Short mmCIF file of C-alpha atoms and ligand atoms in Angstrom, two decimals:
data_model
loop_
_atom_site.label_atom_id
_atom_site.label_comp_id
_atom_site.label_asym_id
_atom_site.label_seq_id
_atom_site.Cartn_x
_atom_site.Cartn_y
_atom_site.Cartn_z
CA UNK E 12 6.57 -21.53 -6.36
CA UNK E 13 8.00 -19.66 -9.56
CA UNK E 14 10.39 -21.55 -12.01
CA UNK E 15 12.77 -18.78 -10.93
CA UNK E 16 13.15 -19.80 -7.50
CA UNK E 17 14.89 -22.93 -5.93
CA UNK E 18 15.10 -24.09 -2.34
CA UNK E 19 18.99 -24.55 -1.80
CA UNK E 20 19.91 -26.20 1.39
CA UNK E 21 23.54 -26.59 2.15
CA UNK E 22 23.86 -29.98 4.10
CA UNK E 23 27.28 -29.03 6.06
CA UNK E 24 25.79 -25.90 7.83
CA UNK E 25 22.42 -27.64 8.51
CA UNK E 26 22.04 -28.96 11.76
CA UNK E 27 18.90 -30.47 11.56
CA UNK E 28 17.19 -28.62 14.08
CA UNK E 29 14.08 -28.99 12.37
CA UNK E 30 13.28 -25.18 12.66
CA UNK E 31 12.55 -24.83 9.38
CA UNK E 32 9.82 -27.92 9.16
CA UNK E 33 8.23 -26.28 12.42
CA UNK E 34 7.79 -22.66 10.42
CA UNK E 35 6.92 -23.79 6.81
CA UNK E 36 3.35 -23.51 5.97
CA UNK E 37 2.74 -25.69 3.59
CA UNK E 38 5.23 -28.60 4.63
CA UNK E 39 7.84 -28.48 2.04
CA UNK E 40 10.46 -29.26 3.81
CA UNK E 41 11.24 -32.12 6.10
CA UNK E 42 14.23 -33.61 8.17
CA UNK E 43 15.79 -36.52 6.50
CA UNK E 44 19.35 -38.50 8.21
CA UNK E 45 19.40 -35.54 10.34
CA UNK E 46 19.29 -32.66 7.65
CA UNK E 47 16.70 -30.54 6.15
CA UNK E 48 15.51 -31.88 2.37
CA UNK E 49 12.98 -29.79 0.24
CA UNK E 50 10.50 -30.84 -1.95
CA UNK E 51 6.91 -31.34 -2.78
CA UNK E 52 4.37 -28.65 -4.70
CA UNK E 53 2.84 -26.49 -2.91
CA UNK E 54 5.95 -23.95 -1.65
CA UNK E 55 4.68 -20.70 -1.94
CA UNK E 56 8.32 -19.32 -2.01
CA UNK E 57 7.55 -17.25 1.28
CA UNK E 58 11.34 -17.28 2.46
CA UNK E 59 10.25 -18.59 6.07
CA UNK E 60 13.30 -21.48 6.44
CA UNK E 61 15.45 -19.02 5.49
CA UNK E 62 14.62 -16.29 7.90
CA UNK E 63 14.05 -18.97 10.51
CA UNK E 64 17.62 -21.40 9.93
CA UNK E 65 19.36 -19.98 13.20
CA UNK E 66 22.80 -21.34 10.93
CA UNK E 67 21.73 -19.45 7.74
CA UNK E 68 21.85 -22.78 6.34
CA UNK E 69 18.25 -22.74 3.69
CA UNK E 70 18.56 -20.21 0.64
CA UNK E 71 15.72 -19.09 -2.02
CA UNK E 72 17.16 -17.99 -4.60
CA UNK E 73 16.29 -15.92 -7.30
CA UNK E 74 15.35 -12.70 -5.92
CA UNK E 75 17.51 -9.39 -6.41
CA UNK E 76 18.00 -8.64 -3.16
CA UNK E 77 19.68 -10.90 -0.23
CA UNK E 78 18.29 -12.22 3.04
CA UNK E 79 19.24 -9.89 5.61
CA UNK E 80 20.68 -10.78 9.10
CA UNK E 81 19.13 -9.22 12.42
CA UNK E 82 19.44 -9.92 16.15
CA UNK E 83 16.14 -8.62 17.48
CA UNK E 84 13.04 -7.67 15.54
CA UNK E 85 12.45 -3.79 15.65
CA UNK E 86 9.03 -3.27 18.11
CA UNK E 87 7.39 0.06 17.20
CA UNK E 88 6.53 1.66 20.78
CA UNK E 89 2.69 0.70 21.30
CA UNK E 90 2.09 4.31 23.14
CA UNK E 91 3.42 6.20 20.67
CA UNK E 92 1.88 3.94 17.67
CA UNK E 93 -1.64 4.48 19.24
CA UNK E 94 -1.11 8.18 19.26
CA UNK E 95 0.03 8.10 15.68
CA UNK E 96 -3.00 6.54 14.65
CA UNK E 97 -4.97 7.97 16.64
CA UNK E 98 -3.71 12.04 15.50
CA UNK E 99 -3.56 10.78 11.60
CA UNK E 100 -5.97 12.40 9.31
CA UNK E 101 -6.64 11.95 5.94
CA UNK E 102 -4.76 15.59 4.56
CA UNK E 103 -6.97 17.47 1.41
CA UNK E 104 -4.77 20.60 2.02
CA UNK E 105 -0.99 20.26 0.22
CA UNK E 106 1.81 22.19 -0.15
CA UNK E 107 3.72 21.68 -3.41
CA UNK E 108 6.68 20.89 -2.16
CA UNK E 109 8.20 17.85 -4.05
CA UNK E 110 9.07 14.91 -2.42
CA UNK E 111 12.96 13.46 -1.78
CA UNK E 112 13.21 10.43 -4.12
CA UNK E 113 14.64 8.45 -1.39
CA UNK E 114 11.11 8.97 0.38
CA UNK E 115 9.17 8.02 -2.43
CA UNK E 116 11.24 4.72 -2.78
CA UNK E 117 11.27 4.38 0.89
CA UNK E 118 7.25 4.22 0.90
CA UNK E 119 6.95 2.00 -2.32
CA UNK E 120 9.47 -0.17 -0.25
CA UNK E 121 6.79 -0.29 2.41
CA UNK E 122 4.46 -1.47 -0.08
CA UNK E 123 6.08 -3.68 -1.39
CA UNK E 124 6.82 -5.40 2.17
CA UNK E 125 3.25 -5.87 3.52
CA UNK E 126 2.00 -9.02 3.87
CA UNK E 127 -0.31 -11.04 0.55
CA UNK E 128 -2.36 -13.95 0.92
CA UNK E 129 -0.50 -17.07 -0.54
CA UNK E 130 2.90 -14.84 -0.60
CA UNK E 131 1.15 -13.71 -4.33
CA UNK E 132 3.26 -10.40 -4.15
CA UNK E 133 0.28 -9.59 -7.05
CA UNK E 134 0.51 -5.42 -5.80
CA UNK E 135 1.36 -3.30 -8.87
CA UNK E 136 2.33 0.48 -8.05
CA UNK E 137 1.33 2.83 -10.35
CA UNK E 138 3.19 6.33 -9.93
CA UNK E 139 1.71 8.97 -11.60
CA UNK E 140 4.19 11.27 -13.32
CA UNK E 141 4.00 12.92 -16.74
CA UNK E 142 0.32 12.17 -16.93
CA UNK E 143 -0.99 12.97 -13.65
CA UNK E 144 -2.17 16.59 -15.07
CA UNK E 145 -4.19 14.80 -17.87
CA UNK E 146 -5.27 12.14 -15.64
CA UNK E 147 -6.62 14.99 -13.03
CA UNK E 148 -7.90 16.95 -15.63
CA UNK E 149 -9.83 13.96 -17.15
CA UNK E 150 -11.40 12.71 -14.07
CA UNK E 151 -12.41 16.27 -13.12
CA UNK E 152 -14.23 16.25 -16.25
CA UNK E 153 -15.76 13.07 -16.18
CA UNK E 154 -16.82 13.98 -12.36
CA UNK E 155 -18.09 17.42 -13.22
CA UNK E 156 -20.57 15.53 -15.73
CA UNK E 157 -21.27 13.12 -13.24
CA UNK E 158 -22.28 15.59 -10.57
CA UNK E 159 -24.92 17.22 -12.80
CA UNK E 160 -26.83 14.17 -13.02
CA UNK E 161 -26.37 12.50 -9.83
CA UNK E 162 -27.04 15.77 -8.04
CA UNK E 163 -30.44 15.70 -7.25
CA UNK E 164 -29.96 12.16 -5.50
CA UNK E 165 -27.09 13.01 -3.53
CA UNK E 166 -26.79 15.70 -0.98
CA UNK E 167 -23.14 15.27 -0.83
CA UNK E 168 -22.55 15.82 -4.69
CA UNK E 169 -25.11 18.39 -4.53
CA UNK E 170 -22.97 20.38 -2.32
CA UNK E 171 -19.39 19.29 -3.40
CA UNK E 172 -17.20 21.40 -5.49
CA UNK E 173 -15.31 19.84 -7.89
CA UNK E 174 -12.86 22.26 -8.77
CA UNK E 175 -9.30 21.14 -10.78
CA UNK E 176 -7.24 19.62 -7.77
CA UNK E 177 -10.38 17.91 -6.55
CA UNK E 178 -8.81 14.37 -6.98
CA UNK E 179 -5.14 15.25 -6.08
CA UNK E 180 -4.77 17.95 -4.04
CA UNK E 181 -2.01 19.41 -5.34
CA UNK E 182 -0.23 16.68 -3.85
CA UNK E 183 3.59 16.23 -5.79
CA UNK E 184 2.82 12.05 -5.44
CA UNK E 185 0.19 9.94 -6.52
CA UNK E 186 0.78 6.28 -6.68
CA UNK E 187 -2.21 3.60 -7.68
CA UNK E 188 -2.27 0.48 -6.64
CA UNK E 189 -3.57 -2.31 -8.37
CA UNK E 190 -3.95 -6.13 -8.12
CA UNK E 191 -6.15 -8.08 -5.11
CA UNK E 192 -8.54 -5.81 -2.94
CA UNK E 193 -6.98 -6.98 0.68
CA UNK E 194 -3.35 -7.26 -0.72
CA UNK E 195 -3.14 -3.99 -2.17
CA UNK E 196 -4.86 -1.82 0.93
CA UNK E 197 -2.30 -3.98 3.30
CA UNK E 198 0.30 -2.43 1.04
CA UNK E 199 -1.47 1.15 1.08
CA UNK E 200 -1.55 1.38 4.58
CA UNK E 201 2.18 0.30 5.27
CA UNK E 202 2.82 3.09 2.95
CA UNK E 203 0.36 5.51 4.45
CA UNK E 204 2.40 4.96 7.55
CA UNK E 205 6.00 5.05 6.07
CA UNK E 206 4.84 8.76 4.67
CA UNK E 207 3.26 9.97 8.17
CA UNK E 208 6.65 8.60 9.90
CA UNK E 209 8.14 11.19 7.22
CA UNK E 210 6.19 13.67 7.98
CA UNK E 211 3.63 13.73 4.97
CA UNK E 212 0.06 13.42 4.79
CA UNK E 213 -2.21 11.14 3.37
CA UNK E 214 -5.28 10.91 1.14
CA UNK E 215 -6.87 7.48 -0.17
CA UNK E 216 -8.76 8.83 -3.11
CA UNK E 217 -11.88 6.19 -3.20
CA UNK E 218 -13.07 9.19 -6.30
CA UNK E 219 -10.13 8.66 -8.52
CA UNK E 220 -9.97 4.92 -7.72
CA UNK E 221 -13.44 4.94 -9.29
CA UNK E 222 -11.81 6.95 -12.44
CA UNK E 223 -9.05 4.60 -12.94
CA UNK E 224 -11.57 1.36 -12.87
CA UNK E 225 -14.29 2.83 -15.16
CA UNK E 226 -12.92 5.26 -17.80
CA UNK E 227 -11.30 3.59 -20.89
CA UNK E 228 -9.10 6.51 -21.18
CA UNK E 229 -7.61 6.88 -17.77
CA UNK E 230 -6.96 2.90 -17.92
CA UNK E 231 -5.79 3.09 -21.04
CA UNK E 232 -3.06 5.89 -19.43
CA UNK E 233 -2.44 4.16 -16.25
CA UNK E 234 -1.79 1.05 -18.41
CA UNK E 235 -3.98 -0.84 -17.13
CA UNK E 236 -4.46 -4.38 -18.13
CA UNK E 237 -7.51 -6.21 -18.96
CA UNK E 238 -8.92 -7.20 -15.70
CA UNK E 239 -6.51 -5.99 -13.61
CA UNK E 240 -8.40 -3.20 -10.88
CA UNK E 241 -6.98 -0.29 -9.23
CA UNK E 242 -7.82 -0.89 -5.41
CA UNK E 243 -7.08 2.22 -3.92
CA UNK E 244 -4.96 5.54 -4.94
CA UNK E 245 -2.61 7.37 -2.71
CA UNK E 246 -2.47 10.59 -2.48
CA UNK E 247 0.87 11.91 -0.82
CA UNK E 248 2.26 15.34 0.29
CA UNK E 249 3.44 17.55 2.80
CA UNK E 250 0.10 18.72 4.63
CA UNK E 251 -0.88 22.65 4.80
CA UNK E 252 -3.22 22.20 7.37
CA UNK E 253 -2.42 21.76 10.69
CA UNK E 254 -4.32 19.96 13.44
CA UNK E 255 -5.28 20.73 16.77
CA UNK E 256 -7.41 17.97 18.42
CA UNK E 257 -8.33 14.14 17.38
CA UNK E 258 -11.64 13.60 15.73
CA UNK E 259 -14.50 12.02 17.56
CA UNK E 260 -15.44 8.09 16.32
CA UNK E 261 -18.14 5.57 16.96
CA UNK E 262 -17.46 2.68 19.19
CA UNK E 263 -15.46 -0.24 18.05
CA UNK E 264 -18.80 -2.74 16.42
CA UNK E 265 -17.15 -5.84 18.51
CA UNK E 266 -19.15 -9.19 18.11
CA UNK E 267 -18.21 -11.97 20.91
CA UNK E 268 -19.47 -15.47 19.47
C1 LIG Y 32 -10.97 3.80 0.77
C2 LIG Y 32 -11.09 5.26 1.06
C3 LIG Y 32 -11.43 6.14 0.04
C4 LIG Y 32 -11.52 7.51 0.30
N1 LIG Y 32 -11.79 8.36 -0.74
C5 LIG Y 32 -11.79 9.71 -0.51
C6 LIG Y 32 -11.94 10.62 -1.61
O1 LIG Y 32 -12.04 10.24 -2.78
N2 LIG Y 32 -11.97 11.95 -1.34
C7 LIG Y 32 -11.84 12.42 -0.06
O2 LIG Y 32 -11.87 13.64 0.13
N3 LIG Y 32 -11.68 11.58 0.99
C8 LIG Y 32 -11.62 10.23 0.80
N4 LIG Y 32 -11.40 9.37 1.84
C9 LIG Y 32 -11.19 9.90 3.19
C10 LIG Y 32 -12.36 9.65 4.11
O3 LIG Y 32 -13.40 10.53 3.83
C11 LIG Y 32 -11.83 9.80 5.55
O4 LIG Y 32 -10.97 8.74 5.83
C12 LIG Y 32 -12.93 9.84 6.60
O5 LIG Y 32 -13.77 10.94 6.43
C13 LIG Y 32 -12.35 9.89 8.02
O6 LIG Y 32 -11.47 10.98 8.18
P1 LIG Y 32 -9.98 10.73 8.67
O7 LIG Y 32 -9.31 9.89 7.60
O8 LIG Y 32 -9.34 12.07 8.79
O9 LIG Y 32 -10.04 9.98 9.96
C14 LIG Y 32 -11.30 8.01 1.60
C15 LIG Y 32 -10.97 7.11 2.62
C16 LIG Y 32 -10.84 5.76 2.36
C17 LIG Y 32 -10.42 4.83 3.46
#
């Protein structure tokens, strides 16, 4: 756990119900004369004794925002879920229409709320803004170099045009994100979902992902540190294309074992 965070347990309000020694994954916390007592290494600050003390009882500190009360966890509706995933397609058609800041928040907030191995919270989000022209226009030339060579050995590139929206789309939001491979695309997917719930479409952008990794001068824009690696880059707008039936996929490859 961070130097900036400290378990604080406040021994009047416990009642040593042992709920938070039951939920804590790495046993940092244990009932002693009937209360709860941190302590050890190995707390990976994931917040779970506070969300589980039914008496509000265990606080981490040292975060900006507070813990927030609820009665019942919100349960998306698994019919209309499927049908959401199932009617999604990745969008390579925008309209220009900008996007409400409280949206774009909204979605990072997503982001930031998905799941990391070891509670790492290691996602950066890159939003494009001033630079996304120059970073467009210097991947499209990169790619359009690219394309002549690696033409006669792919029958994709042979045929793709790579014209001066091919990365973006003309989408108003592009947001990078960087850090650990499973991490990050737990955090692009949330996201993907919070914009479909809003009603915008979706690209990953696997091309300018590539960019961003291997082209000193689009890392050097993005900022990008030494050895830290874009994962995937989302590409986010209202669609103008519309969609009339889903598209056809392989079987699920299930393995019993
Ligand atoms: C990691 C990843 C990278 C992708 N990169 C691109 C890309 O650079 N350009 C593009 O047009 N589509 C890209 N796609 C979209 C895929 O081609 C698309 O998901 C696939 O054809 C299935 O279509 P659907 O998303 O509509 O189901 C990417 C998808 C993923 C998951």
């Amino acid at each position: 756990m961070s130097s900036n965070h400290r378990v604080l347990i406040n021994t009047e309000k416990c009642i040593g119900c042992g709920a938070c020694v039951s939920d804590c994954v790495s046993s940092c916390i244990s009932i002693e004369n009937g209360k709860a007592k941190a302590g050890g290494e190995g707390c990976i600050a994931c917040g779970h004794f506070e969300a589980v003390c039914p008496e509000a009882a265990v606080v981490l500190t040292g975060f900006e925002e507070e813990s927030e009360g609820f009665n019942a966890q919100t349960r998306l509706n698994p019919q209309e879920l499927m049908k959401a995933i199932r009617t999604r397609r990745s969008i390579r058609n925008f309209d220009t229409k900008d996007i409400d800041r409280e949206i774009v928040d909204m979605i990072i907030e997503a982001g930031r709320l998905a799941p990391t191995g070891s509670n790492a919270q290691n996602t950066g989000f890159i939003v494009l803004d001033k630079s996304k022209q120059e970073l467009e226009r210097n991947a499209v030339k990169l790619f359009r170099s690219l394309t002549g060579i690696a033409k006669p050995f792919s029958k994709f590139l042979s045929r793709v045009e790579i014209d001066d929206n091919f990365f973006f789309k003309k989408a108003p939001l592009v947001i990078v994100l960087t850090g650990n491979s499973v991490n990050a695309s737990l955090a692009a997917e949330n996201m993907a979902l919070m914009a479909e719930a809003n009603g915008l479409g979706v690209l990953f952008s696997g091309f300018f992902t590539v960019c961003a990794n291997n082209v000193p001068k689009i890392r050097k824009t993005l900022a990008l540190k030494r050895g830290e690696k874009a994962i995937t880059t989302l590409v986010i707008g209202y669609p103008n294309v519309k969609y009339y039936r889903t598209a056809r996929r392989e079987k699920a490859n299930i393995r019993k074992v």
